[in-house]
Coordinates of C-alpha atoms in Angstrom, one line a residue:
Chain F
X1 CA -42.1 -14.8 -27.2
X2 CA -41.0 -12.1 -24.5
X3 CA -40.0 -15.4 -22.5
X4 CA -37.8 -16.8 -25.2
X5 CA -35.9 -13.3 -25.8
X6 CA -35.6 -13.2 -22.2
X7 CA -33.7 -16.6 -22.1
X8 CA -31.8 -15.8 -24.8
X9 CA -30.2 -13.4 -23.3
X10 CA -29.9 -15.0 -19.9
X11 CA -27.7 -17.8 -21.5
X12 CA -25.4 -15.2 -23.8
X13 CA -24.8 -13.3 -20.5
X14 CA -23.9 -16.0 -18.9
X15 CA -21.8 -17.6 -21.5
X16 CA -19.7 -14.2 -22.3
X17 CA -19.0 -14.1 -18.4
X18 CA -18.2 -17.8 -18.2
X19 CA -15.7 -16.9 -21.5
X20 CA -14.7 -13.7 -19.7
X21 CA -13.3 -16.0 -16.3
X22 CA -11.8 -18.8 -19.0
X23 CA -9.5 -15.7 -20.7
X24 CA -8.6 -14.7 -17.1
X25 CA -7.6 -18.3 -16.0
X26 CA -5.7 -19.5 -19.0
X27 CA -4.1 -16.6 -20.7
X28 CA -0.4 -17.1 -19.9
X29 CA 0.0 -13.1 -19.4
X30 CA -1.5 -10.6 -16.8
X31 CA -2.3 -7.7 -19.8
X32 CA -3.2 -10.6 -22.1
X33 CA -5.8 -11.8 -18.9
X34 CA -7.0 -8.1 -18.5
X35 CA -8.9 -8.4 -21.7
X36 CA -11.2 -11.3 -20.4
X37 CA -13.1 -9.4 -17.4
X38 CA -12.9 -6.2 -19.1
X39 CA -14.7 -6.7 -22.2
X40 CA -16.5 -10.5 -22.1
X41 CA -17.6 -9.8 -18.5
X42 CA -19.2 -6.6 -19.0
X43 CA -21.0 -7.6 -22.0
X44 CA -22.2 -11.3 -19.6
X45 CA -23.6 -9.0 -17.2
X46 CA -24.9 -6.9 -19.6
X47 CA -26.9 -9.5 -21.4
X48 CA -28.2 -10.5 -18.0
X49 CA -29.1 -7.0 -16.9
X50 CA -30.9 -6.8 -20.1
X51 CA -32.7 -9.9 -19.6
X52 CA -34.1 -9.0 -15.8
X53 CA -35.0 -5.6 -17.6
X54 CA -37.3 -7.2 -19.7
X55 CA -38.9 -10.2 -17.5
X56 CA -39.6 -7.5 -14.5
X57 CA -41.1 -5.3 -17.3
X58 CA -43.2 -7.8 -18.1
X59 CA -44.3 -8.8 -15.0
X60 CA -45.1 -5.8 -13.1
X61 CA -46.9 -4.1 -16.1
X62 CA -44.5 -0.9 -15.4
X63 CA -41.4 -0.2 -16.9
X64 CA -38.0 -1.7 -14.7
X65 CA -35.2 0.2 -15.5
X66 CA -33.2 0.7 -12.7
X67 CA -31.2 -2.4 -14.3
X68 CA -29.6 0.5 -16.6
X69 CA -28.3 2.1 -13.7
X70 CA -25.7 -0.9 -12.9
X71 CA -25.1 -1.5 -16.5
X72 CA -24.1 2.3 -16.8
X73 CA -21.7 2.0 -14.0
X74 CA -20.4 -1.6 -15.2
X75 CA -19.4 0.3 -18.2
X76 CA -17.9 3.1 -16.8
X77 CA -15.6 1.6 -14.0
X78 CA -14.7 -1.4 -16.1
X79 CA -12.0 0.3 -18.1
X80 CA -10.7 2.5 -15.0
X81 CA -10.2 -0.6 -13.1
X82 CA -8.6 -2.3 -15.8
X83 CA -6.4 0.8 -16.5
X84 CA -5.5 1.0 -13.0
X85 CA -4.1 -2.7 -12.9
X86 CA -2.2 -2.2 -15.7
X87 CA -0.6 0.8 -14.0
X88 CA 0.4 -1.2 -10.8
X89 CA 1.2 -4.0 -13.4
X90 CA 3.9 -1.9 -15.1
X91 CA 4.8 -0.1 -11.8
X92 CA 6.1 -3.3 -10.1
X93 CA 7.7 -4.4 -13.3
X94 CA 9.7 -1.1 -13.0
X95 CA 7.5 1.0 -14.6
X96 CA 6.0 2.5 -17.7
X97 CA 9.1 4.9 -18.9
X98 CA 11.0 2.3 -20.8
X99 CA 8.4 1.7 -23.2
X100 CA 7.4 4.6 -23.3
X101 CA 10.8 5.6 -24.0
X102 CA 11.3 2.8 -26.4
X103 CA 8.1 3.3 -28.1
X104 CA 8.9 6.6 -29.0
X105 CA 12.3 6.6 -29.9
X106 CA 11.9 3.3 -32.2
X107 CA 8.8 1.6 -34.4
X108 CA 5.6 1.5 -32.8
X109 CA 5.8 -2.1 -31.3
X110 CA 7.7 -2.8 -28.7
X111 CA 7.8 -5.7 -26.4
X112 CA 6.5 -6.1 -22.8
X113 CA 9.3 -5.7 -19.9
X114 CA 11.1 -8.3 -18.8
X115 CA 8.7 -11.1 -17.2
X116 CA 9.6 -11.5 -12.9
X117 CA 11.3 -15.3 -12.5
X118 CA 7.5 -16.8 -11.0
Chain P
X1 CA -38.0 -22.3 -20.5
X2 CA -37.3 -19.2 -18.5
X3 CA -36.4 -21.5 -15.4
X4 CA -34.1 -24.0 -17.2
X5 CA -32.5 -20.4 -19.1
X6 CA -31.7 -19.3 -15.4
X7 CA -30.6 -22.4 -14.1
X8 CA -27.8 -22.8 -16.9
X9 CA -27.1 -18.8 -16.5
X10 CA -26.6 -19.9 -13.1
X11 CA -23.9 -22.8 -13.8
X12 CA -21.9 -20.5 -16.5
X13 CA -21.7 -18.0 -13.8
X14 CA -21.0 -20.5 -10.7
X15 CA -18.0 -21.5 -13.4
X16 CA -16.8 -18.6 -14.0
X17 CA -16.6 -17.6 -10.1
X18 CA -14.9 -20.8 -9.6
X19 CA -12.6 -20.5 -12.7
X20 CA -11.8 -17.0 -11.3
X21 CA -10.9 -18.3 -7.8
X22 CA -8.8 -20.4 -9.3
X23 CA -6.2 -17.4 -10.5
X24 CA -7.1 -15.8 -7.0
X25 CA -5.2 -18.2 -5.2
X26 CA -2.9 -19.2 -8.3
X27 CA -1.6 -15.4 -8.5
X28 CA 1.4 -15.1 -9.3
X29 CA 1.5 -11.8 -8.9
X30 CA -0.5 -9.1 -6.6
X31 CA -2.1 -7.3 -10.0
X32 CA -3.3 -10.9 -10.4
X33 CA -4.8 -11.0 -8.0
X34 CA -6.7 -8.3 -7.8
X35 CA -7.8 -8.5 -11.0
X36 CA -9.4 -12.0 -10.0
X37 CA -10.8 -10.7 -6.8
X38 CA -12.4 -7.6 -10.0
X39 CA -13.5 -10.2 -11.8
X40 CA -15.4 -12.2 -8.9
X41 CA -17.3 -8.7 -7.8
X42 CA -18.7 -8.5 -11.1
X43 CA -19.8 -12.1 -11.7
X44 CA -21.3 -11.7 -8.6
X45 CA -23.6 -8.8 -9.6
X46 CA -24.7 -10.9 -12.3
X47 CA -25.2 -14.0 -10.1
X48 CA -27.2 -11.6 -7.5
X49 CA -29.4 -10.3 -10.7
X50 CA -29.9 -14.0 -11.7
X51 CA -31.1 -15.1 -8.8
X52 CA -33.5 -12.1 -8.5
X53 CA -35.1 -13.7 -11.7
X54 CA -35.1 -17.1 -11.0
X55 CA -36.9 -15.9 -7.5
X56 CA -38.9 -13.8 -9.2
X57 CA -38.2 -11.1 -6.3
X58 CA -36.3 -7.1 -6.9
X59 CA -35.0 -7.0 -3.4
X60 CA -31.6 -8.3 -4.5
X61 CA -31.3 -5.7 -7.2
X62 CA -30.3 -3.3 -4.5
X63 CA -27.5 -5.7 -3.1
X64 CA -26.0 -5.9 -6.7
X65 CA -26.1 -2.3 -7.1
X66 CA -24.4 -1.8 -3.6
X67 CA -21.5 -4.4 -4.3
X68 CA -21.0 -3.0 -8.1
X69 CA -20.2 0.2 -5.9
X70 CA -18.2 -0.8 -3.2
X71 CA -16.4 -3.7 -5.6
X72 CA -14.5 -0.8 -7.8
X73 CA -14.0 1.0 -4.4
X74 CA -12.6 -2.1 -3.4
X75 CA -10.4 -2.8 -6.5
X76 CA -9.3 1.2 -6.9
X77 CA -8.1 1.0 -3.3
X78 CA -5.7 -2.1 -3.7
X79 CA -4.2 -0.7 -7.0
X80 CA -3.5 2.2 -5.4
X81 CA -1.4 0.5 -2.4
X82 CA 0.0 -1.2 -4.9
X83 CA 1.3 1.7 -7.0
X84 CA 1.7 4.3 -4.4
X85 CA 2.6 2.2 -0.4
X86 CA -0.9 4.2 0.9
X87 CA -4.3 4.3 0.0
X88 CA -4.7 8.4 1.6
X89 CA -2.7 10.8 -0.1
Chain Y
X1 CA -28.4 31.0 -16.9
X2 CA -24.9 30.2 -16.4
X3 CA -24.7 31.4 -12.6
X4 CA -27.8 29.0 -11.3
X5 CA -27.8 26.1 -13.7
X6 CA -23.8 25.5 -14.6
X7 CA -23.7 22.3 -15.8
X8 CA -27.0 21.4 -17.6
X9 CA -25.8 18.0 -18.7
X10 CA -24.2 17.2 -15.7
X11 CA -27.8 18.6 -14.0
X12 CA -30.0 16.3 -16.5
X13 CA -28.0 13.2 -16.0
X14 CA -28.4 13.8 -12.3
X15 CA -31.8 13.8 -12.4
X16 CA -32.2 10.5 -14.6
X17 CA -29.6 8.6 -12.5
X18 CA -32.3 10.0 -9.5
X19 CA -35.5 8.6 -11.5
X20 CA -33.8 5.6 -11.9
X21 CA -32.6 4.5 -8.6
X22 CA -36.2 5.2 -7.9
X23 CA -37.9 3.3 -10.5
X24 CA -40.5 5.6 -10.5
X25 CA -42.3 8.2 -12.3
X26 CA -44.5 9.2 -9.0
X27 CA -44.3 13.5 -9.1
X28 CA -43.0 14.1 -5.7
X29 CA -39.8 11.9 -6.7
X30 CA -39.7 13.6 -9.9
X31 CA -39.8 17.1 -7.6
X32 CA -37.1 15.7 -5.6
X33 CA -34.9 14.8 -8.2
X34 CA -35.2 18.2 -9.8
X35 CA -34.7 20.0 -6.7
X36 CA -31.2 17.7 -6.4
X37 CA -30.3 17.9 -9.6
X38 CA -30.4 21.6 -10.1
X39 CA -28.8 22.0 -6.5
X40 CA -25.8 19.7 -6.8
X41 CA -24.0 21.3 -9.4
X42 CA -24.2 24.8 -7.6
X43 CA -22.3 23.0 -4.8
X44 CA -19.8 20.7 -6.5
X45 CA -19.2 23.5 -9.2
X46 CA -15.8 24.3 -7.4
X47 CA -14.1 21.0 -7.8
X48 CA -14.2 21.1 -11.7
X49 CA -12.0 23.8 -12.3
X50 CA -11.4 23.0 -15.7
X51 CA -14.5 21.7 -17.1
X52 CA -14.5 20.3 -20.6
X53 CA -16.9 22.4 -23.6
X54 CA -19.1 20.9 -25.6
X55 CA -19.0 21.7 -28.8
X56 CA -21.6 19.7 -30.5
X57 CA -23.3 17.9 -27.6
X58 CA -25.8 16.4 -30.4
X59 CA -23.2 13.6 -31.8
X60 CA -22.8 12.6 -28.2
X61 CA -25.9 9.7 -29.2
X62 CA -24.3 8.9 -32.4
X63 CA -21.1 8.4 -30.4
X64 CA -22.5 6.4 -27.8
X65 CA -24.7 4.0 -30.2
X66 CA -21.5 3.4 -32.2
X67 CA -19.4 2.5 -29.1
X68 CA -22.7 0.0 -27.9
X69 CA -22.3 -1.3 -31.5
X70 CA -18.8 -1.6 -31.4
X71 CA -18.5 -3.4 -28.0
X72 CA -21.1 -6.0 -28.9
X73 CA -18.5 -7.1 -31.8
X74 CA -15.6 -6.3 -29.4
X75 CA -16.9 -8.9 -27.2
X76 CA -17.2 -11.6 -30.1
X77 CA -13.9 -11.2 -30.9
X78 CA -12.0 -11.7 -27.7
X79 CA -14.3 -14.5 -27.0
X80 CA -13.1 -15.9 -30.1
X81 CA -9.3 -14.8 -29.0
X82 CA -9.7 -16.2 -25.4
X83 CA -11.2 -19.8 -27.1
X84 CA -8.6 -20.4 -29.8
X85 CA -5.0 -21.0 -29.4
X86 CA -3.3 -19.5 -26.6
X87 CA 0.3 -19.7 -28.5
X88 CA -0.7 -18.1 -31.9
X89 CA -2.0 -14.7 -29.9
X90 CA 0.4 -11.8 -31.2
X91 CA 0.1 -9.2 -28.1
X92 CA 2.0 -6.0 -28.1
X93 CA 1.9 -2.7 -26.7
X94 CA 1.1 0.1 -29.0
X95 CA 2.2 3.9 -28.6
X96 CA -0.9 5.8 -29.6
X97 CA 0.3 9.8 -30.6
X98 CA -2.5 12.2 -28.7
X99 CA -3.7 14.7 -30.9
X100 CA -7.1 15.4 -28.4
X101 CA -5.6 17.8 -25.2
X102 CA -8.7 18.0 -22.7
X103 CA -8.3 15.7 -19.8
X104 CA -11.7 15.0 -19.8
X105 CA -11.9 14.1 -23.7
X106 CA -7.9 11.7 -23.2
X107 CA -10.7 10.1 -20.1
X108 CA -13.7 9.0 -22.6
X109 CA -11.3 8.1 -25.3
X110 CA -9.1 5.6 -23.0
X111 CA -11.9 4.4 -21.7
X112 CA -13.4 3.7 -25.2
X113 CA -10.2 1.8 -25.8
X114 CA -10.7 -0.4 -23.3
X115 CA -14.5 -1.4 -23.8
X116 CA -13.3 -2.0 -27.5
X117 CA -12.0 -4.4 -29.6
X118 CA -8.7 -6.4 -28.4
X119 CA -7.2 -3.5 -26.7
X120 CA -6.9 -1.7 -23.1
X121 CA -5.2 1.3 -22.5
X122 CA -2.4 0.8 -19.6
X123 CA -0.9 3.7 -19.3
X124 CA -0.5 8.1 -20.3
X125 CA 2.9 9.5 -21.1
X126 CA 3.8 12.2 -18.3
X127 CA 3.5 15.1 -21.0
X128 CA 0.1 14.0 -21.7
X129 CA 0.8 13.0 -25.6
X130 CA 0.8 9.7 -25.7
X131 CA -1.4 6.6 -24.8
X132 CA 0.2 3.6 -24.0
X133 CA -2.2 0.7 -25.3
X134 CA -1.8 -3.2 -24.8
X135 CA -3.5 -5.1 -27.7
X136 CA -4.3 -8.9 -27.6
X137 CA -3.7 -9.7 -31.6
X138 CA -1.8 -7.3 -33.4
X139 CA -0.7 -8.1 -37.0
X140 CA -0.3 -4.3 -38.0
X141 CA 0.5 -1.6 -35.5
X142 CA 0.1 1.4 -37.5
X143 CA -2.8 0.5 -38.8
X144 CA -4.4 -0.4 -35.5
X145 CA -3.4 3.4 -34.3
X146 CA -5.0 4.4 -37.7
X147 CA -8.3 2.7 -36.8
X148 CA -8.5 4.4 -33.3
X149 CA -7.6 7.8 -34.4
X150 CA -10.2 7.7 -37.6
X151 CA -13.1 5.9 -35.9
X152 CA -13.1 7.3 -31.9
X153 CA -10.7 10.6 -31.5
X154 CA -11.8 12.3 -34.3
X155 CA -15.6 12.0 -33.4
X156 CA -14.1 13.3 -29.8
X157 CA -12.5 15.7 -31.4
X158 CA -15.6 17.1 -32.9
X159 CA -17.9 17.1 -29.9
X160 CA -15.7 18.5 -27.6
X161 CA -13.7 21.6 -28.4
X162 CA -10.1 21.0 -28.2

């Protein structure tokens, strides 16, 4: 039983990370890719700390949870590193203070600055 | 069932590296990049984990931990040339 | 109380984070982590000079189980966004007004905005009153700011004191 919850979540980690890479290689646009390893990533590794917390539970009688420890951190530098590639995203593009600016001034959609010739 | 769970964990993950290597050498742009080389550091925390399991061994929980660390080390310090020409202020 | 132990939480989270990396529950590293724990704070005190008040530290679980919750189905749907069609993805960037002023508090709730559904934040307006957000599917903007501001800054707003 503990087995089969254990594989179970081995495979959905492992998927939601494969998914996480297949957002980052085909999504034609770098804040459109940032949404792969972000959120699918975290949740694959996750799944698969999740899993190891369980089988070396099981097996060495105690409680493992020193998995939680990287989970935690997984979750908490995930968003800053995304944040921060963003940032040097918008800052070679010219920066942040025309949309800003435009965002303000008209509705609250506004388009993504002008793409670099690639 | 545990063992074949692993092994396809393992082949999802060895994927995703590759898939993610892929737009590391691709770019086209330097945030690309590191957002590939971000991407890698992580899958490969879960790869190490993995292969804890299918070893049956704890010793490479300790490697994970230490590359989840120095990975967003790694990742703050590029963005950081990026947006600013110099990693100390 | 407040000169020898100045940051409880930060104190108790220490000492968990200790036990942890330990995987134990043997007393001398339970000692040891105390001892670090209550010690830390008393040094590193000085480089939080403007340290955020809680004002109802119990919703803080409630908060946290919600954003578990809410990153579980955040994951579905981008893996259902990355699989589909790449061309019928409406992404946009979204202005999102501030009404939360504590660094700290503008800190959890960007990062919340990243771990959740189809959006990351990129980007804080200089004044500090506006998030700049990039969402993967939009099909209403307004109401996507609506969503954020009712479900994860006014629980913020409640638990710490702004």
């Amino acid at each position: 039983m503990l087995d089969a919850l254990t594989s179970f979540f081995l495979v959905v980690g492992g998927l939601f990370a494969l998914i996480g890479s297949i957002g980052l290689a085909r999504l034609p646009d770098l804040f459109m890719r940032l949404h792969g390893p972000t959120k699918a990533t975290t949740l694959g590794v996750g799944g698969i700390l999740i899993a190891s917390m369980l089988h070396f539970s099981c097996r060495t009688g105690g409680l493992s949870l020193h998995e939680l420890l990287v989970a935690l951190f997984l979750l908490i530098t995930a968003p800053a590193s995304a944040h921060l590639v963003a940032r040097s995203m918008l800052h070679l593009r010219g920066g942040s203070g025309g949309i800003l600016d435009a965002a303000a001034v008209g509705s609250q959609r506004c388009k993504p600055p002008e793409r670099k010739a690639e | 069932m545990l063992n074949v769970a692993a092994l396809i964990a393992l082949a999802c993950i060895a994927v995703a590296l590759l898939l993610s290597f892929w737009r590391l050498v691709r770019g086209p742009s330097l945030p690309d990049r590191i957002l590939a080389l971000d991407t890698m550091y992580i899958n490969t925390v879960a790869l190490l984990v993995l292969f804890g399991i299918y070893q049956g061994l704890t010793v490479f929980f300790e490697a994970a931990l230490v590359i989840a660390l120095v990975g967003f080390v790694g990742t703050v310090a590029l963005c950081k040339y990026l947006l600013r020409g110099d990693i100390i202020e | 109380m407040k000169r020898w132990l100045p940051q409880p939480l930060a104190s108790l989270s220490l000492w968990g984070v200790w036990l942890l990396l330990g995987n134990t529950l043997a007393p001398g590293q339970i000692l040891l982590g105390l001892l670090l724990a209550l010690a830390l704070p008393l040094f590193t005190v000085r480089f939080w000079p403007d340290r955020p008040r809680l004002r109802r530290p119990l919703k803080i679980p409630a908060y946290i189980l919600m954003l578990l919750w809410d990153i579980t189905v955040a994951n579905l749907t981008v893996a259902r966004l990355i699989l589909g069609p790449a061309d019928r993805l409406r992404p946009a960037f979204i202005l999102l007004p501030l009404d939360l002023r504590h660094d700290f508090a503008i800190v959890v709730l960007a990062n919340t905005i990243s771990l959740t559904p189809g959006t990351v934040s990129a980007d804080i307006s200089p004044d500090r009153r506006s998030l700049l957000i990039h969402a993967l599917d939009v099909e209403d903007a307004d109401q996507t700011v609506a969503m954020i501001k009712h479900r994860y800054e006014r629980p913020l707003q409640e638990i710490f004191e702004c």
